[in-house]
Coordinates of C-alpha atoms in Angstrom, one line a residue:
X3 CA 15.0 -78.0 29.1
X4 CA 17.8 -80.2 29.5
X5 CA 21.0 -79.1 32.2
X6 CA 22.8 -77.8 28.8
X7 CA 20.8 -75.8 27.6
X8 CA 18.6 -73.2 28.7
X9 CA 16.2 -71.1 26.4
X10 CA 16.5 -67.0 27.2
X11 CA 12.9 -66.3 26.1
X12 CA 11.8 -68.1 29.3
X13 CA 13.9 -65.6 31.2
X14 CA 12.5 -62.8 29.2
X15 CA 9.5 -63.8 29.4
X16 CA 9.2 -64.2 33.3
X17 CA 10.6 -61.0 33.9
X18 CA 8.5 -59.4 32.2
X19 CA 5.8 -60.9 34.1
X20 CA 7.3 -60.0 37.5
X21 CA 8.7 -56.7 36.4
X22 CA 5.0 -54.0 37.3
X23 CA 5.6 -55.5 40.7
X24 CA 9.4 -54.1 40.9
X25 CA 8.8 -50.7 41.3
X26 CA 11.3 -47.1 42.4
X27 CA 14.9 -47.5 42.3
X28 CA 14.9 -51.1 41.9
X29 CA 13.0 -50.9 38.3
X30 CA 16.0 -49.6 36.1
X31 CA 18.9 -51.8 36.9
X32 CA 16.1 -54.5 37.0
X33 CA 15.6 -53.8 33.6
X34 CA 19.1 -53.8 31.7
X35 CA 20.2 -57.3 34.0
X36 CA 16.9 -59.6 32.0
X37 CA 18.1 -58.8 28.8
X38 CA 21.4 -59.4 29.6
X39 CA 21.1 -62.0 31.4
X40 CA 19.1 -63.5 28.3
X41 CA 22.2 -62.2 26.0
X42 CA 24.4 -64.6 27.9
X43 CA 22.3 -67.5 28.0
X44 CA 22.6 -66.9 24.3
X45 CA 25.8 -66.7 24.5
X46 CA 26.1 -70.0 26.7
X47 CA 24.3 -71.9 24.0
X48 CA 26.1 -70.6 20.9
X49 CA 28.8 -73.6 23.0
X50 CA 25.8 -76.1 22.1
X51 CA 25.7 -78.1 19.2
X52 CA 22.1 -80.0 18.5
X53 CA 18.5 -80.8 19.5
X54 CA 17.1 -79.2 23.2
X55 CA 14.6 -79.2 25.0
X56 CA 12.0 -81.7 22.8
X57 CA 8.6 -82.2 23.8
X58 CA 6.6 -85.4 22.7
X59 CA 2.9 -83.6 22.7
X60 CA 0.6 -86.4 21.3
X61 CA 2.1 -88.1 18.0
X62 CA 4.5 -85.1 17.2
X63 CA 8.2 -84.6 18.3
X64 CA 8.3 -80.7 19.8
X65 CA 11.8 -79.3 19.9
X66 CA 12.3 -75.9 21.5
X67 CA 16.0 -76.6 21.9
X68 CA 18.2 -76.5 18.5
X69 CA 21.6 -75.2 18.0
X70 CA 23.2 -74.7 15.6
X71 CA 25.6 -71.7 13.8
X72 CA 22.6 -70.4 11.6
X73 CA 20.6 -70.4 14.9
X74 CA 23.6 -69.4 17.2
X75 CA 24.3 -65.9 14.9
X76 CA 20.8 -64.9 14.5
X77 CA 19.6 -65.5 18.1
X78 CA 22.9 -63.1 19.8
X79 CA 22.2 -60.3 17.6
X80 CA 18.7 -60.5 18.5
X81 CA 19.3 -60.9 22.2
X82 CA 22.5 -58.5 21.6
X83 CA 19.3 -56.2 20.3
X84 CA 17.1 -56.8 23.3
X85 CA 19.9 -55.2 25.1
X86 CA 20.6 -52.3 22.9
X87 CA 17.0 -51.3 23.0
X88 CA 16.0 -52.3 26.2
X89 CA 18.8 -49.9 27.3
X90 CA 17.4 -46.5 25.0
X91 CA 14.1 -47.2 26.5
X92 CA 14.9 -47.4 29.8
X93 CA 14.6 -43.8 30.8
X94 CA 10.3 -44.9 29.6
X95 CA 8.4 -46.1 33.0
X96 CA 5.0 -47.9 31.0
X97 CA 6.0 -51.4 32.8
X98 CA 3.8 -52.8 29.8
X99 CA 5.6 -51.2 26.4
X100 CA 9.0 -53.1 28.2
X101 CA 6.8 -55.9 28.5
X102 CA 5.6 -56.0 25.0
X103 CA 9.2 -55.3 24.1
X104 CA 10.2 -58.8 25.5
X105 CA 7.7 -61.1 24.9
X106 CA 8.6 -59.6 21.1
X107 CA 12.3 -60.9 21.7
X108 CA 11.3 -63.6 23.0
X109 CA 8.7 -64.7 20.4
X110 CA 12.0 -64.3 17.7
X111 CA 14.1 -65.7 20.1
X112 CA 11.4 -68.8 20.4
X113 CA 11.2 -68.6 16.6
X114 CA 15.4 -69.1 16.4
X115 CA 15.7 -71.8 18.2
X116 CA 12.3 -73.7 16.9
X117 CA 12.9 -76.8 15.1
X118 CA 9.2 -77.7 13.8
X119 CA 6.8 -75.5 12.7
X120 CA 4.1 -76.1 15.5
X121 CA 6.4 -74.4 18.1
X122 CA 7.8 -72.0 15.7
X123 CA 4.1 -71.3 14.8
X124 CA 3.4 -70.0 18.3
X125 CA 6.1 -68.2 18.9
X126 CA 5.3 -66.6 15.5
X127 CA 2.2 -65.1 16.7
X128 CA 3.5 -64.2 20.4
X129 CA 5.9 -61.1 17.9
X130 CA 2.4 -60.5 15.4
X131 CA 0.8 -60.0 18.8
X132 CA 3.4 -58.5 21.2
X133 CA 4.7 -56.1 18.3
X134 CA 1.6 -54.6 18.1
X135 CA 1.3 -52.8 21.2
X136 CA 4.8 -50.9 20.4
X137 CA 2.9 -49.2 17.4
X138 CA -0.5 -48.8 19.7
X139 CA 1.9 -47.2 22.7
X140 CA 2.6 -44.1 20.3
X141 CA -0.6 -43.1 21.5
X142 CA -1.0 -40.7 18.7
X143 CA -3.9 -39.7 16.9
X144 CA -3.5 -42.6 13.9
X145 CA -1.4 -45.2 16.3
X146 CA -5.0 -47.5 17.3
X147 CA -5.8 -47.6 13.5
X148 CA -2.4 -48.1 12.0
X149 CA -2.0 -50.8 14.8
X150 CA -4.8 -53.0 14.4
X151 CA -4.2 -53.1 9.9
X152 CA -0.7 -54.3 11.5
X153 CA -2.0 -57.0 13.3
X154 CA -4.8 -57.5 10.4
X155 CA -1.5 -58.2 8.3
X156 CA -0.3 -60.2 10.7
X157 CA -2.9 -62.1 11.2
X158 CA -3.3 -62.9 7.5
X159 CA -0.4 -63.9 6.9
X160 CA -0.1 -66.6 9.9
X161 CA -2.9 -68.2 8.9
X162 CA -1.5 -68.7 5.3
X163 CA 1.6 -69.6 7.4
X164 CA -0.7 -72.3 9.3
X165 CA -2.7 -73.5 6.2
X166 CA 0.9 -74.3 4.4
X167 CA 2.2 -75.7 7.5
X168 CA -1.2 -77.7 8.1
X169 CA -0.9 -78.9 4.0
X170 CA 3.0 -80.1 4.4
X171 CA 2.3 -82.7 7.1
X172 CA -0.5 -83.9 5.3
X173 CA 1.9 -84.2 2.1
X174 CA 5.0 -85.8 4.2
X175 CA 4.2 -86.4 7.4
X176 CA 5.9 -84.9 10.5
X177 CA 6.0 -80.9 11.3
X178 CA 10.0 -81.0 11.4
X179 CA 11.2 -77.6 10.4
X180 CA 13.8 -78.0 8.1
X181 CA 14.9 -77.5 4.0
X182 CA 12.0 -78.1 1.6
X183 CA 12.6 -79.5 -1.7
X184 CA 12.0 -75.8 -3.2
X185 CA 13.5 -77.3 -6.4
X186 CA 10.0 -78.9 -6.6
X187 CA 7.9 -76.9 -5.2
X188 CA 4.5 -77.8 -4.3
X189 CA 1.3 -76.0 -3.3
X190 CA 2.2 -76.4 1.1
X191 CA 5.8 -75.1 0.0
X192 CA 4.1 -71.5 -1.9
X193 CA 1.9 -70.3 1.3
X194 CA 5.0 -71.5 3.1
X195 CA 7.3 -69.0 1.5
X196 CA 4.0 -66.0 1.7
X197 CA 4.0 -66.8 4.8
X198 CA 7.2 -65.5 5.5
X199 CA 7.8 -63.9 3.2
X200 CA 5.2 -61.3 4.3
X201 CA 7.1 -60.8 7.8
X202 CA 10.2 -59.7 5.2
X203 CA 7.6 -57.2 3.9
X204 CA 8.2 -58.8 -0.1
X205 CA 6.9 -56.9 -2.7
X206 CA 3.7 -55.9 -2.6
X207 CA 3.4 -57.4 0.7
X208 CA 4.8 -54.3 2.2
X209 CA 3.1 -52.2 3.0
X210 CA 2.2 -52.4 7.2
X211 CA 6.1 -51.5 6.9
X212 CA 6.5 -48.2 6.5
X213 CA 3.1 -47.4 8.0
X214 CA 4.0 -49.4 10.8
X215 CA 7.1 -48.3 11.9
X216 CA 6.7 -44.5 11.2
X217 CA 3.9 -44.8 13.5
X218 CA 5.2 -46.6 16.7
X219 CA 7.0 -44.9 20.0
X220 CA 10.1 -43.4 20.0
X221 CA 12.4 -46.3 21.8
X222 CA 9.4 -49.2 20.1
X223 CA 10.6 -48.3 16.8
X224 CA 14.1 -49.3 17.9
X225 CA 12.4 -53.1 18.6
X226 CA 10.5 -53.2 15.6
X227 CA 13.9 -52.1 13.0
X228 CA 15.4 -55.4 14.4
X229 CA 13.6 -58.9 14.9
X230 CA 10.5 -58.7 12.5
X231 CA 12.2 -58.5 9.1
X232 CA 15.5 -60.3 10.2
X233 CA 13.1 -63.3 12.4
X234 CA 11.7 -64.1 8.4
X235 CA 15.2 -64.2 6.9
X236 CA 16.1 -67.0 9.4
X237 CA 12.9 -68.8 8.8
X238 CA 13.6 -68.1 4.9
X239 CA 17.2 -69.1 5.1
X240 CA 16.2 -72.3 7.0
X241 CA 13.1 -73.9 4.6
X242 CA 13.6 -71.7 1.3
X243 CA 17.0 -71.2 0.7
X244 CA 17.6 -71.4 -3.7
X245 CA 14.9 -71.2 -4.7
X246 CA 14.9 -68.5 -7.2
X247 CA 12.1 -66.6 -7.5
X248 CA 13.2 -65.3 -4.3
X249 CA 16.2 -63.7 -5.8
X250 CA 13.6 -62.3 -8.2
X251 CA 11.6 -61.0 -5.6
X252 CA 14.9 -59.8 -3.8
X253 CA 15.7 -57.7 -6.5
X254 CA 12.4 -55.9 -6.5
X255 CA 12.8 -55.2 -3.2
X256 CA 16.6 -53.5 -2.5
X257 CA 15.1 -51.2 -6.0
X258 CA 11.6 -50.3 -5.2
X259 CA 12.6 -49.4 -1.4
X260 CA 14.8 -47.4 -2.9
X261 CA 12.9 -45.7 -4.7
X262 CA 10.5 -44.8 -2.0
X263 CA 12.4 -43.1 0.4
X264 CA 13.8 -40.9 -2.2
X265 CA 11.0 -39.2 -2.1
X266 CA 9.9 -39.5 1.3
X267 CA 9.6 -36.6 3.4
X268 CA 9.1 -38.6 6.9
X269 CA 12.0 -39.5 8.7
X270 CA 11.5 -42.7 10.2
X271 CA 8.9 -43.5 7.3
X272 CA 12.7 -43.1 5.3
X273 CA 14.4 -45.8 7.0
X274 CA 11.4 -48.1 6.9
X275 CA 11.2 -48.1 3.0
X276 CA 15.3 -48.5 3.9
X277 CA 14.2 -51.4 5.6
X278 CA 12.3 -52.8 2.3
X279 CA 14.7 -52.8 0.5
X280 CA 17.8 -54.0 2.8
X281 CA 16.2 -56.9 3.6
X282 CA 15.8 -57.2 0.1
X283 CA 19.7 -58.0 -0.8
X284 CA 18.6 -60.7 2.3
X285 CA 16.1 -61.9 0.6
X286 CA 18.0 -62.4 -2.5
X287 CA 21.2 -64.3 -0.6
X288 CA 18.7 -66.7 0.7
X289 CA 17.7 -67.2 -2.9
X290 CA 20.9 -67.7 -4.6
X291 CA 21.0 -70.7 -1.9
X292 CA 25.2 -71.1 -1.7
X293 CA 27.0 -71.4 0.7
X294 CA 28.8 -67.9 0.4
X295 CA 25.2 -66.0 -0.2
X296 CA 23.5 -67.9 3.1
X297 CA 26.8 -66.4 4.8
X298 CA 26.1 -62.9 3.0
X299 CA 22.8 -63.4 4.4
X300 CA 22.8 -63.9 7.6
X301 CA 25.9 -61.3 7.6
X302 CA 23.5 -58.5 6.4
X303 CA 20.6 -59.0 8.9
X304 CA 24.1 -58.8 11.8
X305 CA 25.4 -56.2 10.8
X306 CA 21.6 -53.9 9.1
X307 CA 20.4 -54.7 12.8
X308 CA 23.1 -52.8 14.3
X309 CA 23.2 -50.1 12.0
X310 CA 19.8 -50.0 11.4
X311 CA 18.3 -50.1 15.2
X312 CA 21.8 -47.4 15.1
X313 CA 19.6 -45.3 12.7
X314 CA 15.9 -45.1 14.6
X315 CA 18.1 -44.5 17.4
X316 CA 19.1 -41.4 16.0
X317 CA 15.0 -40.1 14.6
X318 CA 13.8 -42.1 17.5
X319 CA 15.9 -38.6 20.1
X320 CA 14.6 -36.4 17.4
X321 CA 11.6 -37.4 17.9
X322 CA 11.5 -37.7 21.0
X323 CA 13.2 -34.1 22.3
X324 CA 11.5 -32.1 19.4
X325 CA 7.8 -34.1 18.6
X326 CA 9.0 -34.3 14.8
X327 CA 9.3 -36.2 11.8
X328 CA 9.4 -34.9 8.6
X329 CA 12.2 -32.7 6.7
X330 CA 10.0 -29.9 6.4
X331 CA 9.7 -29.5 9.7
X332 CA 13.2 -30.1 10.7
X333 CA 16.6 -29.1 9.4
X334 CA 20.6 -27.3 11.5
X335 CA 20.1 -29.7 14.4
X336 CA 23.7 -30.3 14.2
X337 CA 24.8 -27.1 16.0
X338 CA 21.8 -28.1 18.7
X339 CA 22.2 -32.2 18.5
X340 CA 25.9 -32.8 18.1
X341 CA 26.4 -36.4 19.5
X342 CA 22.9 -37.3 17.7
X343 CA 24.3 -36.6 14.4
X344 CA 27.8 -38.6 14.7
X345 CA 25.4 -41.5 16.0
X346 CA 23.7 -41.0 12.9
X347 CA 25.7 -40.6 10.7
X348 CA 27.5 -43.9 11.4
X349 CA 24.6 -44.9 10.7
X350 CA 24.4 -43.9 7.3
X351 CA 28.0 -43.9 6.0
X352 CA 27.5 -47.8 8.0
X353 CA 24.0 -48.7 5.5
X354 CA 25.5 -47.4 2.6
X355 CA 28.7 -49.2 3.0
X356 CA 31.5 -47.1 3.3
X357 CA 35.1 -48.2 3.7
X358 CA 35.3 -50.2 7.1
X359 CA 31.5 -49.6 8.6
X360 CA 29.3 -52.7 8.9
X361 CA 27.6 -53.3 6.1
X362 CA 31.1 -52.8 4.1
X363 CA 32.4 -56.3 5.2
X364 CA 27.7 -57.8 5.1
X365 CA 26.2 -56.8 1.5
X366 CA 29.3 -57.4 -1.0
X367 CA 29.3 -61.4 0.3
X368 CA 25.6 -61.1 -1.3
X369 CA 26.7 -59.4 -4.6
X370 CA 29.7 -61.7 -5.6
X371 CA 27.7 -64.6 -4.9
X372 CA 24.9 -63.6 -7.1
X373 CA 28.3 -63.2 -9.7
X374 CA 29.8 -66.6 -8.8
X375 CA 26.2 -68.3 -10.2
X376 CA 26.7 -65.6 -13.2
X377 CA 23.3 -64.1 -12.0
X378 CA 24.9 -61.3 -13.2
X379 CA 21.4 -58.7 -13.8
X380 CA 20.2 -59.6 -10.1
X381 CA 24.4 -58.6 -8.2
X382 CA 23.8 -55.4 -10.6
X383 CA 20.6 -55.0 -10.3
X384 CA 21.8 -54.8 -6.5
X385 CA 24.7 -52.7 -6.6
X386 CA 22.9 -50.1 -8.1
X387 CA 20.6 -50.7 -5.7
X388 CA 23.2 -49.7 -3.1
X389 CA 23.5 -46.7 -5.4
X390 CA 20.8 -45.3 -4.2
X391 CA 21.3 -46.5 -0.6
X392 CA 23.9 -44.1 -0.1
X393 CA 21.7 -41.2 -2.0
X394 CA 18.5 -40.7 0.2
X395 CA 20.4 -43.0 3.6
X396 CA 24.2 -41.8 3.3
X397 CA 22.9 -37.9 1.9
X398 CA 19.9 -37.2 2.0
X399 CA 18.9 -38.0 5.7
X400 CA 21.7 -36.1 7.3
X401 CA 22.0 -33.5 4.6
X402 CA 18.1 -32.4 5.2
X403 CA 18.0 -33.5 8.6
X404 CA 21.1 -31.8 10.3
X405 CA 22.3 -29.6 7.8
X406 CA 20.1 -27.3 5.0
X407 CA 17.3 -24.8 5.1
X408 CA 16.1 -25.5 9.2
X409 CA 12.6 -25.5 8.9
X410 CA 12.0 -25.7 13.1
X411 CA 10.0 -23.5 14.1
X412 CA 11.1 -21.3 17.1
X413 CA 9.5 -24.3 19.7
X414 CA 11.4 -26.9 18.2
X415 CA 14.7 -25.6 17.3
X416 CA 14.4 -24.7 21.7
X417 CA 13.6 -27.9 22.5
X418 CA 15.9 -29.1 20.0
X419 CA 18.6 -31.2 22.3
X420 CA 20.7 -34.2 22.3
X421 CA 18.9 -36.8 24.7
X422 CA 19.9 -38.4 28.0
X423 CA 22.3 -40.5 29.0
X424 CA 21.0 -43.6 28.4
X425 CA 19.9 -43.0 25.0
X426 CA 23.4 -41.4 24.7
X427 CA 24.7 -45.3 25.7
X428 CA 22.9 -47.3 23.2
X429 CA 23.7 -45.2 20.3
X430 CA 27.8 -45.2 21.3
X431 CA 27.4 -49.2 21.8
X432 CA 25.7 -49.6 18.5
X433 CA 28.0 -46.9 16.4
X434 CA 31.0 -49.4 18.0
X435 CA 29.4 -52.0 16.7
X436 CA 29.1 -50.9 13.0
X437 CA 32.6 -49.6 13.1
X438 CA 34.3 -53.0 14.9
X439 CA 32.3 -54.9 12.0
X440 CA 33.1 -53.3 9.5
X441 CA 36.8 -53.2 10.0
X442 CA 37.1 -55.9 12.5
X443 CA 34.4 -58.5 9.8
X444 CA 36.6 -61.7 11.2
X445 CA 34.8 -61.8 14.5
X446 CA 31.5 -61.6 12.6
X447 CA 32.5 -64.2 10.4
X448 CA 33.4 -66.8 12.6
X449 CA 29.6 -66.4 13.9
X450 CA 28.1 -67.4 10.3
X451 CA 26.7 -70.9 9.3
X452 CA 29.1 -72.2 6.8
X453 CA 33.0 -71.7 7.2
X454 CA 34.8 -68.3 4.6
X455 CA 38.0 -66.9 3.4
X456 CA 36.0 -63.9 1.9
X457 CA 38.3 -60.6 2.8
X458 CA 35.9 -57.3 2.3
X459 CA 39.6 -55.3 2.4
X460 CA 40.6 -55.9 -1.2
X461 CA 42.1 -52.9 -3.1
X462 CA 39.2 -53.7 -5.0
X463 CA 36.7 -53.9 -3.0
X464 CA 37.7 -50.5 -2.6
X465 CA 38.3 -48.9 -5.5
X466 CA 35.1 -50.0 -6.4
X467 CA 33.0 -48.9 -3.6
X468 CA 34.5 -45.5 -4.2
X469 CA 33.6 -45.3 -7.5
X470 CA 30.1 -45.6 -6.5
X471 CA 29.9 -43.8 -3.9
X472 CA 31.9 -40.7 -5.3
X473 CA 29.5 -41.4 -8.4
X474 CA 26.2 -41.2 -6.0
X475 CA 27.0 -38.4 -4.4
X476 CA 27.8 -36.3 -7.6
X477 CA 24.7 -37.4 -8.9
X478 CA 23.3 -36.5 -5.1
X479 CA 24.5 -32.7 -5.5
X480 CA 23.6 -31.9 -9.3
X481 CA 19.9 -33.7 -8.5
X482 CA 19.6 -32.0 -5.1
X483 CA 16.4 -29.8 -5.2
X484 CA 14.8 -33.1 -7.6
X485 CA 15.4 -34.6 -4.1
X486 CA 14.0 -32.2 -1.3
X487 CA 11.2 -33.1 0.9
X488 CA 8.1 -32.0 0.2
X489 CA 5.1 -32.7 2.5
X490 CA 3.0 -34.9 0.2
X491 CA 2.2 -38.3 -0.6
X492 CA 3.2 -40.5 -2.2
X493 CA 0.9 -43.7 -3.8
X494 CA 1.9 -46.6 -3.4
X495 CA 0.8 -51.1 -4.0
X496 CA -1.2 -49.3 -1.3
X497 CA -3.0 -48.1 -3.4
X498 CA -4.6 -50.6 -4.2
X499 CA -5.6 -52.6 -1.3
X500 CA -7.0 -49.5 -0.7
X501 CA -9.2 -49.6 -3.3
X502 CA -9.6 -52.8 -2.9
X503 CA -11.0 -52.8 0.7
X504 CA -13.5 -49.9 -0.4
X505 CA -14.8 -51.3 -3.4
X506 CA -15.2 -54.1 -0.6
X507 CA -17.0 -52.2 1.2
X508 CA -18.9 -50.8 -1.7
X509 CA -20.4 -54.3 -2.4
X510 CA -21.5 -55.2 1.2
X511 CA -23.1 -51.8 2.0
X512 CA -24.3 -52.0 -1.3
X513 CA -25.2 -54.9 -3.9
X514 CA -25.2 -57.9 -0.4
X515 CA -27.5 -55.3 2.1
X516 CA -29.8 -54.9 -1.2
X517 CA -30.5 -58.2 -1.5
X518 CA -30.6 -59.6 1.9
X519 CA -32.7 -56.4 2.7
X520 CA -35.0 -58.1 -0.1
X521 CA -34.5 -61.8 1.0
X522 CA -35.6 -60.4 4.7
X523 CA -39.1 -59.1 2.7
X524 CA -39.4 -61.6 0.8
X525 CA -39.2 -64.8 4.2
X526 CA -41.4 -62.2 5.7
X527 CA -44.1 -61.5 3.5
X528 CA -43.9 -66.1 1.4
X529 CA -42.4 -67.5 4.8
X530 CA -43.1 -65.9 8.1
X531 CA -47.1 -65.6 7.0
X532 CA -47.8 -68.9 6.2
X533 CA -45.8 -69.8 9.2
X534 CA -47.9 -67.8 11.8
X535 CA -50.7 -68.6 10.3
X536 CA -50.1 -72.8 10.5
X537 CA -48.2 -72.2 13.8
X538 CA -51.7 -70.7 14.9
X539 CA -54.1 -73.8 13.9
X540 CA -52.2 -75.9 15.9
X541 CA -52.5 -73.7 18.6
X542 CA -56.0 -73.7 18.5
X543 CA -56.1 -77.3 17.4
X544 CA -53.8 -78.4 21.4
X545 CA -55.7 -75.9 23.0
X546 CA -59.1 -77.8 21.9
X547 CA -58.9 -81.1 20.5
X548 CA -55.9 -82.8 22.3
X549 CA -56.2 -80.9 25.1
X550 CA -59.5 -81.4 25.9
X551 CA -59.7 -84.8 25.0
X552 CA -57.2 -84.8 27.6
X553 CA -58.3 -83.2 30.8
X554 CA -62.4 -84.3 29.5
X555 CA -60.5 -88.1 30.5
X556 CA -58.4 -86.6 33.2
X557 CA -61.8 -85.0 34.8
X558 CA -63.8 -88.6 34.0
X559 CA -60.8 -91.0 35.9
X560 CA -61.0 -88.2 38.7
X561 CA -64.8 -88.8 39.0
X562 CA -64.9 -92.2 39.2
X563 CA -61.9 -92.2 41.3
X564 CA -64.1 -90.3 43.8
X565 CA -67.1 -92.3 43.8
X566 CA -65.0 -95.5 44.7
X567 CA -63.4 -93.1 47.2
X568 CA -66.3 -93.9 49.4
X569 CA -66.0 -98.2 49.2
X570 CA -63.1 -96.8 51.9
X571 CA -65.7 -95.0 54.2
X572 CA -65.0 -97.6 57.0
X573 CA -69.1 -98.0 57.4
X574 CA -69.2 -102.2 57.3
X575 CA -73.0 -102.3 56.3
X576 CA -71.7 -99.9 52.9
X577 CA -68.7 -103.0 52.2
X578 CA -71.7 -105.6 52.7
X579 CA -74.0 -104.6 50.5
X580 CA -71.5 -103.6 47.1
X581 CA -69.9 -106.8 47.3
X582 CA -73.2 -108.8 47.7
X583 CA -75.0 -106.3 45.1
X584 CA -71.8 -107.0 42.9
X585 CA -72.0 -110.8 43.9
X586 CA -75.8 -110.7 42.7
X587 CA -74.9 -109.5 38.8
X588 CA -72.5 -112.4 38.5
X589 CA -74.9 -114.9 39.7
X590 CA -77.6 -113.5 37.5
X591 CA -75.3 -112.4 34.3
X592 CA -73.9 -116.6 35.0
X593 CA -77.2 -117.7 34.6
X594 CA -78.8 -115.9 31.9
X595 CA -75.5 -117.4 29.4
X596 CA -76.7 -120.4 30.8
X597 CA -80.0 -120.5 29.4
X598 CA -79.6 -119.0 26.5

């Protein structure tokens, strides 16, 4: 760190470590002030530009504080989301859940400011291991298994990313985190892109997202919907801008998410599928790679965090108050939860890019960038996906959740009510920002990486949007009975993964286990028997032959020593007798040798 730059992750990590010791009436103010302080630090850092927090480690130069406009716009929205998410869960008394959320946010902010792949990877893994606790803290019947699967998938993604980083270091000789040569991709380029893309929930690497986000705790899902995928979008924009395959993948994501969201019965899983779709727009923007497209991807990331967190806060309020998340168990809640309905409606209009709401100022930038680059097929398909977004999120969600047929049982209906004050304040803040971004987008555009003169408030854009929304509304009400929620399982490519996993398990349990058992038996009969026979022979030989010789010599030396010891008896006559006897033997031997 330097005197002009301070890392906000330090505040969040230190605050998380101190949190368990802050109890009583001080905890709630402390919970609010720590992320607010981090947001203030990010705002101060926004006035800087350059590299800070440089540390030499071995032969590498680590940069913990690379500050530019791309990093700043993402860091600001992430820090703001930490404030809103903490405020929303302010009444949660589990210190561990807040600690996990803050470590998660710290990891995301660390990635934003990282100027090298090593520090980026450390913060990247911090995000994965901290966020899994937000799933486990739900403590539902499937939370543990879903959390383990979430962690396994992200660990695999981290290994792929690390492999790409190592291959890149071997190829270029540095660990600088910057734009790669996407026009001539090497193996490490693909590995790094896949490692980032898994966190962005690119199809077919997306199945972890709907499962984990729908299983997280009511406030944990608010953090999850904001950080992982948008941090991945930032890393793709930083390293893979202009990579053409991302346009294809982004369009697939945008349409794929729409299809499954329309069929979904669980409100939070519907919102999770919506993330897959909306992040597809950002990925496509990164793939287009122009200044307009990168600005659009960044602006849409900011707008998406605002409206998606608002929608998850609305869905979380329903879950927190009723304990239910399925359309087939809810309905007619507008009378019991009017404030929640209002905020959810603002989120639905924002994600649908309705005029003067958040996505109205961002989504069209990406589509226009596609037309500018003559990628007409991509731009038209993205526009078609926007129509689907209004169908499932702007119409299906509020209609079947707050209107439509009332499927609530007596217990659910009696428990339904607007949530606590802190949750309402958090939703008020999110809704206000959604409207502000849509009505006065210049405030957001000023933060974008490149200067822009784009204005969404044109007559053509307004008429075009109203036509799309009108067509979607007509299609919804004509086909309403076909999109009515049904409690069913919708097969995804995840089914292929599960079947492959079952096949691998069968392979391990049957053929491989049989081979291992047969090999073990063969070794016991053929290898172990003769080996034990040889071992017993050498044991006998060692005991009787080697030990017998050694012990015999030892006994002989001991006997000789006993006889020699008599020479030291102290009796002079014995000593003289032995000396004269020895001399006589020597003399006789000498005389005999002379005579012969």
